[in-house]
């Protein structure tokens, strides 16, 4: 599973992601290992709120997308569905900015995975942090 | 303030919203009063996750967009910035589905507003619920 | 199951609760039905923070206790363990105040139950609200 | 301010804490610096749920207490009031166990402080994690 991710490193999601929404967000995978993903995103015009800064809803969307990807690195039978998502917004990102997101599986239980993530700006300042509990669903 | 919202009822966001991301989501305002908004959204292809159902990240984005709009109905000096957003995902929506979102300001303090919302499918089943604390920022 | 709860109505937890911490909190059950509990608590001296108002940690504790009780009203095989708890604090309660808490199971899935609750003061003002996702654990 | 905390290191809260609820929890301060607190707690009988493990409500209470203390290390004029508290429960602690909690102020803004914390068991396993947004209130 992790091999598939490694092949996507450096490529834009619009060309390689199986997620239609992920293709619209169009991040670039920077690193992937079991339980960890690092991606970068460009804050496009369409990502803005009326004040011209990155919309909290887009940050939440990026977070949910990359957390979902991260559960796929666990390479288990079945897949994970988000039960909840908690996001804290700490600082703003402007249109045109490059932001990076780093995720980590904190606990991968038999039924529930707990994943957290952080979004940084170019100077490494923390823009947002989040955590999500996901339920493992086995396809029979 | 609320008069401006009332003029937008029945119109698609892509034609009337000051929010670039809101225009992309392209919801239709159904009702607006002080502290309450009701909107409908069509789950488009771009809103999907790899399983063909509405991406949790898009639901979170819709939630954040409409909660932000709701604080504008309060018609105060200044505007509200989200401090946090908590989303619980209860049921899935499929591509092509029409979903509605209803928000309510539970408490509008001097500094903090607390807003909650619910997303329903056509049969009125609860798909997701969320709450957000927002900080009032006064432009001087 | 619900019959056992109905027998406890009007009695103080210190005399009837199977939960040691619940006995310390010592609430009084006011009403119980499948998926819903209503209890009242007296804000004792020990519940205070340094400012003499109900400690947020005690409110969170009451919430977690009553949400747990509520899952027991579902009367299923097995029991529910909290995955997460989100609390929003809206207004303060003073030492000596009587507060009431009302819970409701919003969704009881096969694996996950989602429960929400509200704490009110005597005038019916909302002091705090919370939600929790709980995982069903079957004892084999 | 931090000097007052340093004097409390190694002492039980029941003898030194200005917080009535903190005295009941009776943790021992292990370390304190600006924006960071480390404490240990013994899981007493009264902290248990019906299954004999640490009640989620008590863990949430400990978290809220120590996060509150942590904002006091910032030594500012005024004090911080919790707006929200999100707790994720990852593993159980049994009655009699010694647990430690570590907090950190992630961002101390002019109006909002964001604090996160983790609870560990003796082997260093993560039992729970939490974050809280707090509003600075200035006494005039």
mmCIF file of N, CA, C and O in Angstrom, chain B residues 45-133:
data_model
loop_
_atom_site.group_PDB
_atom_site.id
_atom_site.type_symbol
_atom_site.label_atom_id
_atom_site.label_comp_id
_atom_site.label_asym_id
_atom_site.label_seq_id
_atom_site.Cartn_x
_atom_site.Cartn_y
_atom_site.Cartn_z
ATOM 1 N N UNK B 45 -20.191 16.049 -8.534
ATOM 2 C CA UNK B 45 -19.096 15.088 -8.751
ATOM 3 C C UNK B 45 -17.826 15.483 -7.989
ATOM 4 O O UNK B 45 -17.185 14.657 -7.354
ATOM 5 N N UNK B 46 -17.510 16.777 -8.062
ATOM 6 C CA UNK B 46 -16.271 17.260 -7.416
ATOM 7 C C UNK B 46 -16.311 17.164 -5.903
ATOM 8 O O UNK B 46 -15.296 17.331 -5.232
ATOM 9 N N UNK B 47 -17.500 16.961 -5.343
ATOM 10 C CA UNK B 47 -17.649 16.894 -3.880
ATOM 11 C C UNK B 47 -17.379 15.483 -3.350
ATOM 12 O O UNK B 47 -17.435 15.257 -2.135
ATOM 13 N N UNK B 48 -17.108 14.544 -4.235
ATOM 14 C CA UNK B 48 -17.061 13.134 -3.816
ATOM 15 C C UNK B 48 -15.701 12.700 -3.295
ATOM 16 O O UNK B 48 -14.657 13.262 -3.628
ATOM 17 N N UNK B 49 -15.738 11.676 -2.475
ATOM 18 C CA UNK B 49 -14.515 10.972 -2.097
ATOM 19 C C UNK B 49 -14.370 9.776 -3.046
ATOM 20 O O UNK B 49 -15.222 9.562 -3.912
ATOM 21 N N UNK B 50 -13.306 8.992 -2.911
ATOM 22 C CA UNK B 50 -13.107 7.892 -3.858
ATOM 23 C C UNK B 50 -14.265 6.889 -3.878
ATOM 24 O O UNK B 50 -14.461 6.171 -4.858
ATOM 25 N N UNK B 51 -15.089 6.841 -2.804
ATOM 26 C CA UNK B 51 -16.208 5.898 -2.756
ATOM 27 C C UNK B 51 -17.470 6.451 -3.408
ATOM 28 O O UNK B 51 -18.511 5.794 -3.395
ATOM 29 N N UNK B 52 -17.385 7.666 -3.950
ATOM 30 C CA UNK B 52 -18.543 8.234 -4.645
ATOM 31 C C UNK B 52 -19.578 8.865 -3.726
ATOM 32 O O UNK B 52 -20.678 9.198 -4.166
ATOM 33 N N UNK B 53 -19.227 9.039 -2.458
ATOM 34 C CA UNK B 53 -20.150 9.722 -1.545
ATOM 35 C C UNK B 53 -19.566 11.085 -1.168
ATOM 36 O O UNK B 53 -18.381 11.345 -1.381
ATOM 37 N N UNK B 54 -20.431 11.942 -0.633
ATOM 38 C CA UNK B 54 -20.001 13.296 -0.299
ATOM 39 C C UNK B 54 -18.795 13.239 0.636
ATOM 40 O O UNK B 54 -18.836 12.594 1.684
ATOM 41 N N UNK B 55 -17.725 13.910 0.256
ATOM 42 C CA UNK B 55 -16.481 13.944 1.027
ATOM 43 C C UNK B 55 -16.743 14.668 2.355
ATOM 44 O O UNK B 55 -17.343 15.745 2.357
ATOM 45 N N UNK B 56 -16.284 14.066 3.442
ATOM 46 C CA UNK B 56 -16.426 14.718 4.741
ATOM 47 C C UNK B 56 -15.832 16.120 4.728
ATOM 48 O O UNK B 56 -16.346 17.026 5.381
ATOM 49 N N UNK B 57 -14.769 16.296 3.970
ATOM 50 C CA UNK B 57 -14.122 17.602 3.890
ATOM 51 C C UNK B 57 -15.001 18.644 3.228
ATOM 52 O O UNK B 57 -14.938 19.832 3.569
ATOM 53 N N UNK B 58 -15.839 18.223 2.282
ATOM 54 C CA UNK B 58 -16.751 19.166 1.634
ATOM 55 C C UNK B 58 -17.898 19.505 2.588
ATOM 56 O O UNK B 58 -18.305 20.664 2.691
ATOM 57 N N UNK B 59 -18.387 18.489 3.299
ATOM 58 C CA UNK B 59 -19.429 18.776 4.295
ATOM 59 C C UNK B 59 -18.894 19.758 5.333
ATOM 60 O O UNK B 59 -19.566 20.728 5.692
ATOM 61 N N UNK B 60 -17.668 19.517 5.806
ATOM 62 C CA UNK B 60 -17.061 20.434 6.772
ATOM 63 C C UNK B 60 -16.923 21.828 6.173
ATOM 64 O O UNK B 60 -17.128 22.839 6.846
ATOM 65 N N UNK B 61 -16.598 21.895 4.876
ATOM 66 C CA UNK B 61 -16.459 23.181 4.194
ATOM 67 C C UNK B 61 -17.776 23.919 4.082
ATOM 68 O O UNK B 61 -17.856 25.130 4.325
ATOM 69 N N UNK B 62 -18.822 23.181 3.715
ATOM 70 C CA UNK B 62 -20.165 23.777 3.642
ATOM 71 C C UNK B 62 -20.563 24.310 5.024
ATOM 72 O O UNK B 62 -21.066 25.424 5.172
ATOM 73 N N UNK B 63 -20.310 23.499 6.036
ATOM 74 C CA UNK B 63 -20.647 23.883 7.412
ATOM 75 C C UNK B 63 -19.949 25.185 7.797
ATOM 76 O O UNK B 63 -20.569 26.123 8.304
ATOM 77 N N UNK B 64 -18.649 25.251 7.531
ATOM 78 C CA UNK B 64 -17.884 26.435 7.912
ATOM 79 C C UNK B 64 -18.358 27.671 7.148
ATOM 80 O O UNK B 64 -18.459 28.764 7.718
ATOM 81 N N UNK B 65 -18.683 27.480 5.869
ATOM 82 C CA UNK B 65 -19.170 28.591 5.036
ATOM 83 C C UNK B 65 -20.501 29.133 5.580
ATOM 84 O O UNK B 65 -20.672 30.343 5.753
ATOM 85 N N UNK B 66 -21.425 28.235 5.881
ATOM 86 C CA UNK B 66 -22.764 28.692 6.284
ATOM 87 C C UNK B 66 -22.752 29.219 7.720
ATOM 88 O O UNK B 66 -23.480 30.159 8.056
ATOM 89 N N UNK B 67 -21.903 28.648 8.572
ATOM 90 C CA UNK B 67 -21.762 29.204 9.928
ATOM 91 C C UNK B 67 -21.210 30.630 9.846
ATOM 92 O O UNK B 67 -21.680 31.538 10.539
ATOM 93 N N UNK B 68 -20.232 30.834 8.977
ATOM 94 C CA UNK B 68 -19.688 32.183 8.792
ATOM 95 C C UNK B 68 -20.763 33.155 8.323
ATOM 96 O O UNK B 68 -20.906 34.268 8.856
ATOM 97 N N UNK B 69 -21.559 32.731 7.339
ATOM 98 C CA UNK B 69 -22.665 33.568 6.855
ATOM 99 C C UNK B 69 -23.616 33.918 7.997
ATOM 100 O O UNK B 69 -24.118 35.043 8.083
ATOM 101 N N UNK B 70 -23.856 32.935 8.845
ATOM 102 C CA UNK B 70 -24.823 33.121 9.929
ATOM 103 C C UNK B 70 -24.378 34.224 10.885
ATOM 104 O O UNK B 70 -25.193 35.016 11.360
ATOM 105 N N UNK B 71 -23.071 34.306 11.139
ATOM 106 C CA UNK B 71 -22.603 35.372 12.035
ATOM 107 C C UNK B 71 -22.814 36.744 11.389
ATOM 108 O O UNK B 71 -22.987 37.739 12.092
ATOM 109 N N UNK B 72 -22.812 36.784 10.052
ATOM 110 C CA UNK B 72 -23.056 38.064 9.378
ATOM 111 C C UNK B 72 -24.497 38.540 9.567
ATOM 112 O O UNK B 72 -24.774 39.729 9.479
ATOM 113 N N UNK B 73 -25.419 37.601 9.817
ATOM 114 C CA UNK B 73 -26.821 38.023 10.019
ATOM 115 C C UNK B 73 -26.977 38.777 11.335
ATOM 116 O O UNK B 73 -28.007 39.408 11.563
ATOM 117 N N UNK B 74 -25.966 38.674 12.222
ATOM 118 C CA UNK B 74 -26.058 39.367 13.502
ATOM 119 C C UNK B 74 -25.920 40.872 13.329
ATOM 120 O O UNK B 74 -26.255 41.656 14.217
ATOM 121 N N UNK B 75 -25.389 41.278 12.165
ATOM 122 C CA UNK B 75 -25.373 42.683 11.790
ATOM 123 C C UNK B 75 -24.607 43.589 12.733
ATOM 124 O O UNK B 75 -24.978 44.729 12.954
ATOM 125 N N UNK B 76 -23.541 43.059 13.316
ATOM 126 C CA UNK B 76 -22.784 43.869 14.266
ATOM 127 C C UNK B 76 -21.640 44.595 13.577
ATOM 128 O O UNK B 76 -21.256 44.269 12.464
ATOM 129 N N UNK B 77 -21.089 45.522 14.282
ATOM 130 C CA UNK B 77 -19.833 46.110 13.852
ATOM 131 C C UNK B 77 -18.782 45.013 13.953
ATOM 132 O O UNK B 77 -18.788 44.220 14.887
ATOM 133 N N UNK B 78 -17.882 44.963 13.003
ATOM 134 C CA UNK B 78 -16.856 43.933 13.030
ATOM 135 C C UNK B 78 -17.360 42.643 12.430
ATOM 136 O O UNK B 78 -18.476 42.555 11.919
ATOM 137 N N UNK B 79 -16.518 41.614 12.465
ATOM 138 C CA UNK B 79 -16.908 40.314 11.905
ATOM 139 C C UNK B 79 -16.353 39.207 12.795
ATOM 140 O O UNK B 79 -15.574 39.460 13.709
ATOM 141 N N UNK B 80 -16.790 37.991 12.520
ATOM 142 C CA UNK B 80 -16.422 36.861 13.361
ATOM 143 C C UNK B 80 -15.457 35.928 12.638
ATOM 144 O O UNK B 80 -15.640 35.619 11.462
ATOM 145 N N UNK B 81 -14.422 35.503 13.358
ATOM 146 C CA UNK B 81 -13.429 34.576 12.818
ATOM 147 C C UNK B 81 -13.540 33.269 13.604
ATOM 148 O O UNK B 81 -13.582 33.289 14.835
ATOM 149 N N UNK B 82 -13.571 32.144 12.903
ATOM 150 C CA UNK B 82 -13.716 30.855 13.585
ATOM 151 C C UNK B 82 -12.486 30.526 14.424
ATOM 152 O O UNK B 82 -11.356 30.599 13.945
ATOM 153 N N UNK B 83 -12.733 30.191 15.672
ATOM 154 C CA UNK B 83 -11.676 29.710 16.567
ATOM 155 C C UNK B 83 -11.553 28.193 16.434
ATOM 156 O O UNK B 83 -10.462 27.648 16.392
ATOM 157 N N UNK B 84 -12.688 27.533 16.380
ATOM 158 C CA UNK B 84 -12.654 26.073 16.192
ATOM 159 C C UNK B 84 -13.918 25.602 15.481
ATOM 160 O O UNK B 84 -14.908 26.329 15.393
ATOM 161 N N UNK B 85 -13.849 24.405 14.968
ATOM 162 C CA UNK B 85 -14.991 23.776 14.290
ATOM 163 C C UNK B 85 -14.980 22.297 14.623
ATOM 164 O O UNK B 85 -13.976 21.609 14.395
ATOM 165 N N UNK B 86 -16.066 21.813 15.214
ATOM 166 C CA UNK B 86 -16.202 20.387 15.525
ATOM 167 C C UNK B 86 -17.321 19.805 14.684
ATOM 168 O O UNK B 86 -18.440 20.301 14.737
ATOM 169 N N UNK B 87 -17.014 18.770 13.920
ATOM 170 C CA UNK B 87 -18.015 18.144 13.048
ATOM 171 C C UNK B 87 -18.180 16.672 13.425
ATOM 172 O O UNK B 87 -17.187 15.971 13.643
ATOM 173 N N UNK B 88 -19.415 16.216 13.530
ATOM 174 C CA UNK B 88 -19.711 14.799 13.696
ATOM 175 C C UNK B 88 -20.439 14.299 12.462
ATOM 176 O O UNK B 88 -21.447 14.877 12.056
ATOM 177 N N UNK B 89 -19.903 13.230 11.885
ATOM 178 C CA UNK B 89 -20.475 12.662 10.663
ATOM 179 C C UNK B 89 -21.362 11.474 11.037
ATOM 180 O O UNK B 89 -20.895 10.510 11.644
ATOM 181 N N UNK B 90 -22.629 11.544 10.670
ATOM 182 C CA UNK B 90 -23.573 10.514 11.107
ATOM 183 C C UNK B 90 -24.017 9.578 9.986
ATOM 184 O O UNK B 90 -24.180 8.385 10.201
ATOM 185 N N UNK B 91 -24.244 10.119 8.800
ATOM 186 C CA UNK B 91 -24.670 9.285 7.670
ATOM 187 C C UNK B 91 -24.103 9.861 6.378
ATOM 188 O O UNK B 91 -23.762 11.037 6.322
ATOM 189 N N UNK B 92 -24.047 9.053 5.344
ATOM 190 C CA UNK B 92 -23.441 9.469 4.081
ATOM 191 C C UNK B 92 -24.460 10.054 3.119
ATOM 192 O O UNK B 92 -25.636 9.709 3.158
ATOM 193 N N UNK B 93 -24.011 10.969 2.261
ATOM 194 C CA UNK B 93 -24.822 11.502 1.162
ATOM 195 C C UNK B 93 -24.144 11.103 -0.142
ATOM 196 O O UNK B 93 -22.926 11.152 -0.255
ATOM 197 N N UNK B 94 -24.928 10.698 -1.113
ATOM 198 C CA UNK B 94 -24.364 10.254 -2.398
ATOM 199 C C UNK B 94 -24.286 11.398 -3.399
ATOM 200 O O UNK B 94 -25.031 12.380 -3.310
ATOM 201 N N UNK B 95 -23.421 11.221 -4.380
ATOM 202 C CA UNK B 95 -23.333 12.185 -5.476
ATOM 203 C C UNK B 95 -24.706 12.339 -6.124
ATOM 204 O O UNK B 95 -25.399 11.357 -6.342
ATOM 205 N N UNK B 96 -25.077 13.568 -6.383
ATOM 206 C CA UNK B 96 -26.384 13.848 -6.974
ATOM 207 C C UNK B 96 -27.448 14.213 -5.949
ATOM 208 O O UNK B 96 -28.467 14.819 -6.302
ATOM 209 N N UNK B 97 -27.209 13.848 -4.705
ATOM 210 C CA UNK B 97 -28.178 14.159 -3.637
ATOM 211 C C UNK B 97 -28.287 15.661 -3.391
ATOM 212 O O UNK B 97 -27.340 16.413 -3.615
ATOM 213 N N UNK B 98 -29.461 16.048 -2.932
ATOM 214 C CA UNK B 98 -29.706 17.416 -2.491
ATOM 215 C C UNK B 98 -29.641 17.387 -0.970
ATOM 216 O O UNK B 98 -30.298 16.551 -0.340
ATOM 217 N N UNK B 99 -28.835 18.232 -0.368
ATOM 218 C CA UNK B 99 -28.765 18.277 1.091
ATOM 219 C C UNK B 99 -29.103 19.683 1.568
ATOM 220 O O UNK B 99 -28.901 20.657 0.846
ATOM 221 N N UNK B 100 -29.651 19.781 2.779
ATOM 222 C CA UNK B 100 -29.945 21.104 3.331
ATOM 223 C C UNK B 100 -29.194 21.275 4.642
ATOM 224 O O UNK B 100 -28.939 20.312 5.360
ATOM 225 N N UNK B 101 -28.833 22.502 4.916
ATOM 226 C CA UNK B 101 -28.091 22.810 6.133
ATOM 227 C C UNK B 101 -28.827 23.932 6.869
ATOM 228 O O UNK B 101 -29.279 24.899 6.255
ATOM 229 N N UNK B 102 -28.971 23.740 8.169
ATOM 230 C CA UNK B 102 -29.634 24.740 9.006
ATOM 231 C C UNK B 102 -28.714 25.126 10.150
ATOM 232 O O UNK B 102 -28.187 24.270 10.849
ATOM 233 N N UNK B 103 -28.531 26.427 10.337
ATOM 234 C CA UNK B 103 -27.636 26.895 11.395
ATOM 235 C C UNK B 103 -28.419 27.695 12.426
ATOM 236 O O UNK B 103 -29.512 28.186 12.150
ATOM 237 N N UNK B 104 -27.825 27.839 13.588
ATOM 238 C CA UNK B 104 -28.436 28.672 14.634
ATOM 239 C C UNK B 104 -27.356 29.213 15.572
ATOM 240 O O UNK B 104 -26.507 28.456 16.059
ATOM 241 N N UNK B 105 -27.399 30.505 15.817
ATOM 242 C CA UNK B 105 -26.513 31.107 16.815
ATOM 243 C C UNK B 105 -27.089 30.773 18.192
ATOM 244 O O UNK B 105 -28.184 31.212 18.539
ATOM 245 N N UNK B 106 -26.350 29.966 18.942
ATOM 246 C CA UNK B 106 -26.827 29.534 20.253
ATOM 247 C C UNK B 106 -26.554 30.608 21.299
ATOM 248 O O UNK B 106 -27.324 30.819 22.220
ATOM 249 N N UNK B 107 -25.437 31.271 21.142
ATOM 250 C CA UNK B 107 -25.108 32.365 22.055
ATOM 251 C C UNK B 107 -24.241 33.379 21.331
ATOM 252 O O UNK B 107 -23.230 33.024 20.722
ATOM 253 N N UNK B 108 -24.649 34.644 21.396
ATOM 254 C CA UNK B 108 -23.858 35.721 20.797
ATOM 255 C C UNK B 108 -23.352 36.597 21.922
ATOM 256 O O UNK B 108 -24.054 37.497 22.380
ATOM 257 N N UNK B 109 -22.172 36.283 22.425
ATOM 258 C CA UNK B 109 -21.581 37.065 23.491
ATOM 259 C C UNK B 109 -20.899 38.304 22.942
ATOM 260 O O UNK B 109 -20.886 38.542 21.733
ATOM 261 N N UNK B 110 -20.318 39.086 23.834
ATOM 262 C CA UNK B 110 -19.628 40.303 23.397
ATOM 263 C C UNK B 110 -18.422 39.959 22.544
ATOM 264 O O UNK B 110 -18.107 40.649 21.590
ATOM 265 N N UNK B 111 -17.744 38.865 22.880
ATOM 266 C CA UNK B 111 -16.517 38.503 22.176
ATOM 267 C C UNK B 111 -16.652 37.210 21.388
ATOM 268 O O UNK B 111 -16.049 37.041 20.335
ATOM 269 N N UNK B 112 -17.414 36.248 21.916
ATOM 270 C CA UNK B 112 -17.505 34.922 21.306
ATOM 271 C C UNK B 112 -18.947 34.633 20.883
ATOM 272 O O UNK B 112 -19.883 34.864 21.642
ATOM 273 N N UNK B 113 -19.091 34.125 19.664
ATOM 274 C CA UNK B 113 -20.392 33.610 19.235
ATOM 275 C C UNK B 113 -20.279 32.092 19.143
ATOM 276 O O UNK B 113 -19.258 31.564 18.697
ATOM 277 N N UNK B 114 -21.330 31.416 19.591
ATOM 278 C CA UNK B 114 -21.353 29.960 19.458
ATOM 279 C C UNK B 114 -22.491 29.602 18.508
ATOM 280 O O UNK B 114 -23.647 29.940 18.731
ATOM 281 N N UNK B 115 -22.124 28.910 17.429
ATOM 282 C CA UNK B 115 -23.099 28.577 16.387
ATOM 283 C C UNK B 115 -23.111 27.068 16.181
ATOM 284 O O UNK B 115 -22.061 26.428 16.199
ATOM 285 N N UNK B 116 -24.293 26.497 15.997
ATOM 286 C CA UNK B 116 -24.349 25.077 15.686
ATOM 287 C C UNK B 116 -25.128 24.862 14.404
ATOM 288 O O UNK B 116 -25.868 25.748 13.952
ATOM 289 N N UNK B 117 -24.958 23.702 13.790
ATOM 290 C CA UNK B 117 -25.692 23.438 12.556
ATOM 291 C C UNK B 117 -25.908 21.960 12.338
ATOM 292 O O UNK B 117 -25.260 21.112 12.961
ATOM 293 N N UNK B 118 -26.821 21.682 11.460
ATOM 294 C CA UNK B 118 -27.166 20.317 11.100
ATOM 295 C C UNK B 118 -27.333 20.220 9.591
ATOM 296 O O UNK B 118 -27.851 21.145 8.959
ATOM 297 N N UNK B 119 -26.894 19.103 9.023
ATOM 298 C CA UNK B 119 -27.103 18.841 7.599
ATOM 299 C C UNK B 119 -28.083 17.675 7.471
ATOM 300 O O UNK B 119 -27.919 16.649 8.140
ATOM 301 N N UNK B 120 -29.083 17.848 6.631
ATOM 302 C CA UNK B 120 -30.105 16.815 6.434
ATOM 303 C C UNK B 120 -30.138 16.354 4.979
ATOM 304 O O UNK B 120 -29.808 17.125 4.074
ATOM 305 N N UNK B 121 -30.589 15.123 4.771
ATOM 306 C CA UNK B 121 -30.848 14.689 3.393
ATOM 307 C C UNK B 121 -32.308 15.004 3.059
ATOM 308 O O UNK B 121 -33.030 15.600 3.860
ATOM 309 N N UNK B 122 -32.753 14.596 1.893
ATOM 310 C CA UNK B 122 -34.108 14.948 1.417
ATOM 311 C C UNK B 122 -35.202 14.387 2.306
ATOM 312 O O UNK B 122 -36.289 14.955 2.417
ATOM 313 N N UNK B 123 -34.927 13.220 2.907
ATOM 314 C CA UNK B 123 -35.935 12.608 3.788
ATOM 315 C C UNK B 123 -35.882 13.184 5.204
ATOM 316 O O UNK B 123 -36.592 12.725 6.099
ATOM 317 N N UNK B 124 -35.002 14.163 5.421
ATOM 318 C CA UNK B 124 -34.906 14.771 6.741
ATOM 319 C C UNK B 124 -34.007 14.007 7.697
ATOM 320 O O UNK B 124 -33.975 14.310 8.888
ATOM 321 N N UNK B 125 -33.272 13.028 7.178
ATOM 322 C CA UNK B 125 -32.327 12.304 8.041
ATOM 323 C C UNK B 125 -31.092 13.163 8.302
ATOM 324 O O UNK B 125 -30.581 13.819 7.402
ATOM 325 N N UNK B 126 -30.620 13.113 9.547
ATOM 326 C CA UNK B 126 -29.473 13.919 9.942
ATOM 327 C C UNK B 126 -28.175 13.281 9.429
ATOM 328 O O UNK B 126 -27.820 12.165 9.811
ATOM 329 N N UNK B 127 -27.456 13.996 8.572
ATOM 330 C CA UNK B 127 -26.217 13.477 7.988
ATOM 331 C C UNK B 127 -24.993 13.894 8.801
ATOM 332 O O UNK B 127 -24.037 13.141 8.936
ATOM 333 N N UNK B 128 -25.018 15.108 9.314
ATOM 334 C CA UNK B 128 -23.861 15.627 10.052
ATOM 335 C C UNK B 128 -24.327 16.752 10.952
ATOM 336 O O UNK B 128 -25.353 17.386 10.694
ATOM 337 N N UNK B 129 -23.619 16.964 12.035
ATOM 338 C CA UNK B 129 -23.892 18.088 12.916
ATOM 339 C C UNK B 129 -22.563 18.701 13.334
ATOM 340 O O UNK B 129 -21.525 18.037 13.322
ATOM 341 N N UNK B 130 -22.604 19.961 13.681
ATOM 342 C CA UNK B 130 -21.353 20.642 13.964
ATOM 343 C C UNK B 130 -21.598 21.829 14.867
ATOM 344 O O UNK B 130 -22.727 22.302 15.013
ATOM 345 N N UNK B 131 -20.520 22.279 15.502
ATOM 346 C CA UNK B 131 -20.600 23.535 16.234
ATOM 347 C C UNK B 131 -19.273 24.256 16.110
ATOM 348 O O UNK B 131 -18.229 23.651 15.837
ATOM 349 N N UNK B 132 -19.327 25.554 16.275
ATOM 350 C CA UNK B 132 -18.143 26.388 16.082
ATOM 351 C C UNK B 132 -18.187 27.559 17.047
ATOM 352 O O UNK B 132 -19.255 28.106 17.324
ATOM 353 N N UNK B 133 -17.026 27.893 17.597
ATOM 354 C CA UNK B 133 -16.882 29.107 18.386
ATOM 355 C C UNK B 133 -16.158 30.123 17.527
ATOM 356 O O UNK B 133 -15.125 29.800 16.925
#
